[in-house]
Coordinates of C-alpha atoms in Angstrom, one line a residue:
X1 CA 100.5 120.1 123.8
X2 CA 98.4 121.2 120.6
X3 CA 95.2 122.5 120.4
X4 CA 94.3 120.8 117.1
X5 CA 91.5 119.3 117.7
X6 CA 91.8 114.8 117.1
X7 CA 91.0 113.4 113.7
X8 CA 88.8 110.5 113.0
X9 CA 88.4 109.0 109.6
X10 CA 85.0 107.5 108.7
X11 CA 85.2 105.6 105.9
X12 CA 82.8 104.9 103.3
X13 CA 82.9 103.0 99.7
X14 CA 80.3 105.1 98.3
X15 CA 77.4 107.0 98.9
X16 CA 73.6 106.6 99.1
X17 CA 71.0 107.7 100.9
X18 CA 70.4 104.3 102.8
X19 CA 71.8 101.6 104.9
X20 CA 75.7 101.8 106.2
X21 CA 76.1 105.6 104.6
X22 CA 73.3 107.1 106.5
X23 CA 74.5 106.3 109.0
X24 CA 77.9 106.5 108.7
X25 CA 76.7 110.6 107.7
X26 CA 74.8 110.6 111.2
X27 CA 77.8 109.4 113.3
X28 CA 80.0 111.9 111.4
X29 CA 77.6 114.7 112.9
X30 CA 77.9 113.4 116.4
X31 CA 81.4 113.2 116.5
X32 CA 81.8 116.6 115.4
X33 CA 79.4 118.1 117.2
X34 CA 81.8 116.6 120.6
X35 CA 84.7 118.7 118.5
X36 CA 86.4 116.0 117.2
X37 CA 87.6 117.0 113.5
X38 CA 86.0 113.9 111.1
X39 CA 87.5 113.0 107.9
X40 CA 84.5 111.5 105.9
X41 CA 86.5 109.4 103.7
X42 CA 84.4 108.2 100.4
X43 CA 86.2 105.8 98.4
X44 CA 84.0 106.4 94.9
X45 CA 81.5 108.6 94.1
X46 CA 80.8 112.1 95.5
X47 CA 78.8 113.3 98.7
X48 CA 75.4 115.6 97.2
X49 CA 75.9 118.7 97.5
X50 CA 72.9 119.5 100.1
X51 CA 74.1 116.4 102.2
X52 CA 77.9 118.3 101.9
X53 CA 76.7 122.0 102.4
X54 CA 74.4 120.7 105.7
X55 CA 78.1 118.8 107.0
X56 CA 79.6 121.1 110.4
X57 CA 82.8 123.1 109.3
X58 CA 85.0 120.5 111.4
X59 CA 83.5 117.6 108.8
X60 CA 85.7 117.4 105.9
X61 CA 85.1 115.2 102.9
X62 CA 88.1 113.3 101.0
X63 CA 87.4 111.4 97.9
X64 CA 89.6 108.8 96.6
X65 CA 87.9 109.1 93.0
X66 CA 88.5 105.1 93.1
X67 CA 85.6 102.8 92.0
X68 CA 86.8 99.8 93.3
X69 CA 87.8 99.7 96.8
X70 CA 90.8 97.4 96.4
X71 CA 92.0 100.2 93.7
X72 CA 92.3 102.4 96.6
X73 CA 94.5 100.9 98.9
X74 CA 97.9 103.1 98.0
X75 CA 95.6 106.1 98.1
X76 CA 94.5 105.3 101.4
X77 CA 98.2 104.3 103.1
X78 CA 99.0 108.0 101.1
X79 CA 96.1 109.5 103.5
X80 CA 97.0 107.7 106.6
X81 CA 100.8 108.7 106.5
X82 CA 99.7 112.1 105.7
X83 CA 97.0 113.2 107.7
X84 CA 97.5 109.9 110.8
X85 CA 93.9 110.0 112.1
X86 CA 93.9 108.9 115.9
X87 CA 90.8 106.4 114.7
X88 CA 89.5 104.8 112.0
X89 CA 86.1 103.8 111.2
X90 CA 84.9 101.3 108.5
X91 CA 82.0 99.0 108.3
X92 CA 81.3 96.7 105.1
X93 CA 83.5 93.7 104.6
X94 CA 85.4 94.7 101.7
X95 CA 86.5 97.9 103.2
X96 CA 87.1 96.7 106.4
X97 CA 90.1 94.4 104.8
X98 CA 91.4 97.7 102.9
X99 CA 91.3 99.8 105.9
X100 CA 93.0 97.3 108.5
X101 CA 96.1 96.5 105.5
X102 CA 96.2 100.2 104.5
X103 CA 96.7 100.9 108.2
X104 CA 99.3 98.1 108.8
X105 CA 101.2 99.1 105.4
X106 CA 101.0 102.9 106.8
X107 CA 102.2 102.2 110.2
X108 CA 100.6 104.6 112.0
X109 CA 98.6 103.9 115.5
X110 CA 95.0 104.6 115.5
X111 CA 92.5 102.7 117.0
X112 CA 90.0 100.8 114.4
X113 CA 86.5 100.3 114.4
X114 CA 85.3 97.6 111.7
X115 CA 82.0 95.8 111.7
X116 CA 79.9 94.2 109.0
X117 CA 76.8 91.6 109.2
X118 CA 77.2 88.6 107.7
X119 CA 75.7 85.0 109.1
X120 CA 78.6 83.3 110.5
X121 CA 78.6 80.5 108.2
X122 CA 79.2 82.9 105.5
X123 CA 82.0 84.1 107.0
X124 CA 83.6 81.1 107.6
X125 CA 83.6 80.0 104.7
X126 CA 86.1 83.3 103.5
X127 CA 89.5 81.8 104.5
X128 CA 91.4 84.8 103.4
X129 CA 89.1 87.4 105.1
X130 CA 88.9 85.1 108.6
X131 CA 92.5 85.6 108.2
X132 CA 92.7 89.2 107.9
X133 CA 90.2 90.0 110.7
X134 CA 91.9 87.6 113.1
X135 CA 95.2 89.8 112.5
X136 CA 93.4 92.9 112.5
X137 CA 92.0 91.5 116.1
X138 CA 95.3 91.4 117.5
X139 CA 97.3 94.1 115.9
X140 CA 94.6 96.6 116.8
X141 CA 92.4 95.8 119.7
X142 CA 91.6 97.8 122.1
X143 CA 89.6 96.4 125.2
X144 CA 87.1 98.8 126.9

């Protein structure tokens, strides 16, 4: 058994001091602070350099450098097969489809945690992304 302490990717199209990335930033201190190693994944863009100095030593940031987040998908599977978190979090649409297909292309198991807020109707009307998140449902539920 290894001491390494379990990586989980939080994943983030870009940065600013609002919405999804605060707190995407705020979960990435809790986790750590319960020893997890956190991968705080930003897709484009760079973290500031006060919000990166005040990040815990077991908080590391990887940037993609890619400013679309479609652009990004063979950089991400490159991640995944190379550093194979245990979990994966996402949150916006968009990156939610890029993080369940980079993980499927990557075929490593980690659980995924993908959420976005959109009014159902919207939603619906999205065949392609009803699609994807009904596979991503069964590929990579995990029941509490």
């Amino acid at each position: 058994m290894t001491d390494t302490p379990r990586r989980i990717s939080i994943l983030l199209a870009s940065y600013s001091v609002s919405g999804v990335p605060r707190n995407r930033l705020n979960l990435a201190h809790g986790i750590a602070r319960r020893g997890y190693s956190v991968d705080f994944v930003l897709f484009s863009g760079a973290l500031p350099a006060n919000e990166r100095d005040a990040l815990p030593l077991n908080v590391r940031v990887v940037e993609l450098h890619k400013q679309r987040v479609v652009a990004a998908l063979p950089a991400l599977v490159e991640y995944f097969r190379k550093e194979r978190p245990e979990a994966v979090i996402a949150a916006e649409e968009h990156l939610n489809l890029v993080a369940v297909t980079a993980l499927r292309i990557s075929r490593i198991k980690a659980a995924i945690s993908i959420s976005f807020h959109v009014p159902p109707t919207l939603e619906a009307s999205k065949p392609l992304s009803r699609l994807i998140h009904q596979d991503a449902e069964r590929a990579f539920y995990v029941p509490w």
